[in-house]
Every structure is written in C-alpha cells, then in structure tokens.
C-alpha cells in the first residue's frame, strides 16, 4: 500500500524505477469470487455488483 503515492507521482521519464515495485501480490492478498453479470452493464453501478453469487458449476473464475 505504501507504493501507491510513489506509483502515482513518479514522472513518466523515470518509469524504469517502477520495475522496482512491480511484484506479485502476496499469497492470500487477493480473493476471486463470482459476481453478477450486472457488472457488464453501465446502468448498474452500485456496490452490490461486487457481492458474491453462487457458483454455477462451470468452474470459471477467470476473465478469459
């Protein structure tokens, strides 16, 4: 979290310095769960779009 300000304020000509903070998220830091297909429609913009929904059995929890 401490790298956000560095990332956002770094001048573009020093972008090579960003390589020093690019690293995978620590294990357990990210969570994947199914969300409603409402996230695909711009008219739905509430926090409930991110609520977990039951697994449909397809096994797909990736974007692609």
CSV table of C-alpha atoms in Angstrom, one decimal:
chain,number,residue,atom,x,y,z
A,1,UNK,CA,0.0,0.0,0.0
A,2,UNK,CA,2.9,2.3,0.6
A,3,UNK,CA,3.9,2.3,-3.1
A,4,UNK,CA,0.7,4.0,-4.3
A,5,UNK,CA,2.0,7.5,-3.9
A,6,UNK,CA,5.3,6.6,-5.5
A,7,UNK,CA,3.5,5.0,-8.4
A,8,UNK,CA,1.1,7.9,-9.0
A,9,UNK,CA,3.6,10.7,-8.5
A,10,UNK,CA,6.5,9.3,-10.5
A,11,UNK,CA,7.4,11.4,-13.6
A,12,UNK,CA,7.0,9.4,-16.8
A,13,UNK,CA,10.7,9.8,-17.7
A,14,UNK,CA,11.6,7.7,-14.6
A,15,UNK,CA,9.3,4.9,-15.4
A,16,UNK,CA,12.1,2.4,-15.2
A,17,UNK,CA,12.1,2.9,-11.4
A,18,UNK,CA,8.6,1.3,-11.4
A,19,UNK,CA,10.2,-2.1,-12.1
A,20,UNK,CA,11.5,-2.0,-8.5
A,21,UNK,CA,8.0,-2.1,-7.1
A,22,UNK,CA,6.3,-4.4,-9.6
A,23,UNK,CA,5.8,-7.8,-8.0
A,24,UNK,CA,3.1,-10.3,-7.5
A,25,UNK,CA,0.6,-9.7,-4.7
A,26,UNK,CA,1.4,-11.7,-1.5
A,27,UNK,CA,-0.3,-15.0,-1.2
A,28,UNK,CA,-3.8,-14.6,0.3
A,29,UNK,CA,-3.9,-10.9,-0.5
A,30,UNK,CA,-6.4,-11.2,-3.4
A,31,UNK,CA,-9.7,-13.0,-3.5
A,32,UNK,CA,-11.6,-14.3,-6.5
A,33,UNK,CA,-15.3,-14.9,-6.4
A,34,UNK,CA,-18.2,-14.9,-8.9
A,35,UNK,CA,-20.1,-11.7,-9.3
A,36,UNK,CA,-23.4,-10.9,-11.0
A,37,UNK,CA,-23.4,-10.3,-14.7
A,38,UNK,CA,-24.8,-6.9,-13.8
A,39,UNK,CA,-21.2,-5.7,-13.8
A,40,UNK,CA,-21.3,-5.8,-17.6
A,41,UNK,CA,-24.0,-3.1,-17.8
A,42,UNK,CA,-23.1,0.5,-17.1
A,43,UNK,CA,-26.6,1.3,-15.8
A,44,UNK,CA,-25.8,-0.9,-12.7
A,45,UNK,CA,-23.2,1.0,-10.6
A,46,UNK,CA,-23.8,0.0,-7.0
A,47,UNK,CA,-21.6,-1.8,-4.6
A,48,UNK,CA,-24.0,-4.8,-4.7
A,49,UNK,CA,-22.5,-5.6,-8.2
A,50,UNK,CA,-19.5,-6.9,-6.3
A,51,UNK,CA,-21.5,-9.2,-4.0
A,52,UNK,CA,-20.6,-12.9,-4.4
A,53,UNK,CA,-23.1,-15.0,-6.3
A,54,UNK,CA,-23.5,-18.8,-6.1
A,55,UNK,CA,-21.2,-20.9,-8.3
A,56,UNK,CA,-22.9,-22.1,-11.5
A,57,UNK,CA,-20.7,-25.2,-11.7
A,58,UNK,CA,-18.8,-24.0,-14.8
A,59,UNK,CA,-15.6,-23.7,-12.8
A,60,UNK,CA,-14.7,-20.5,-14.4
A,61,UNK,CA,-13.3,-17.8,-12.1
A,62,UNK,CA,-11.1,-16.1,-14.6
A,63,UNK,CA,-11.6,-13.3,-17.1
A,64,UNK,CA,-10.6,-15.3,-20.1
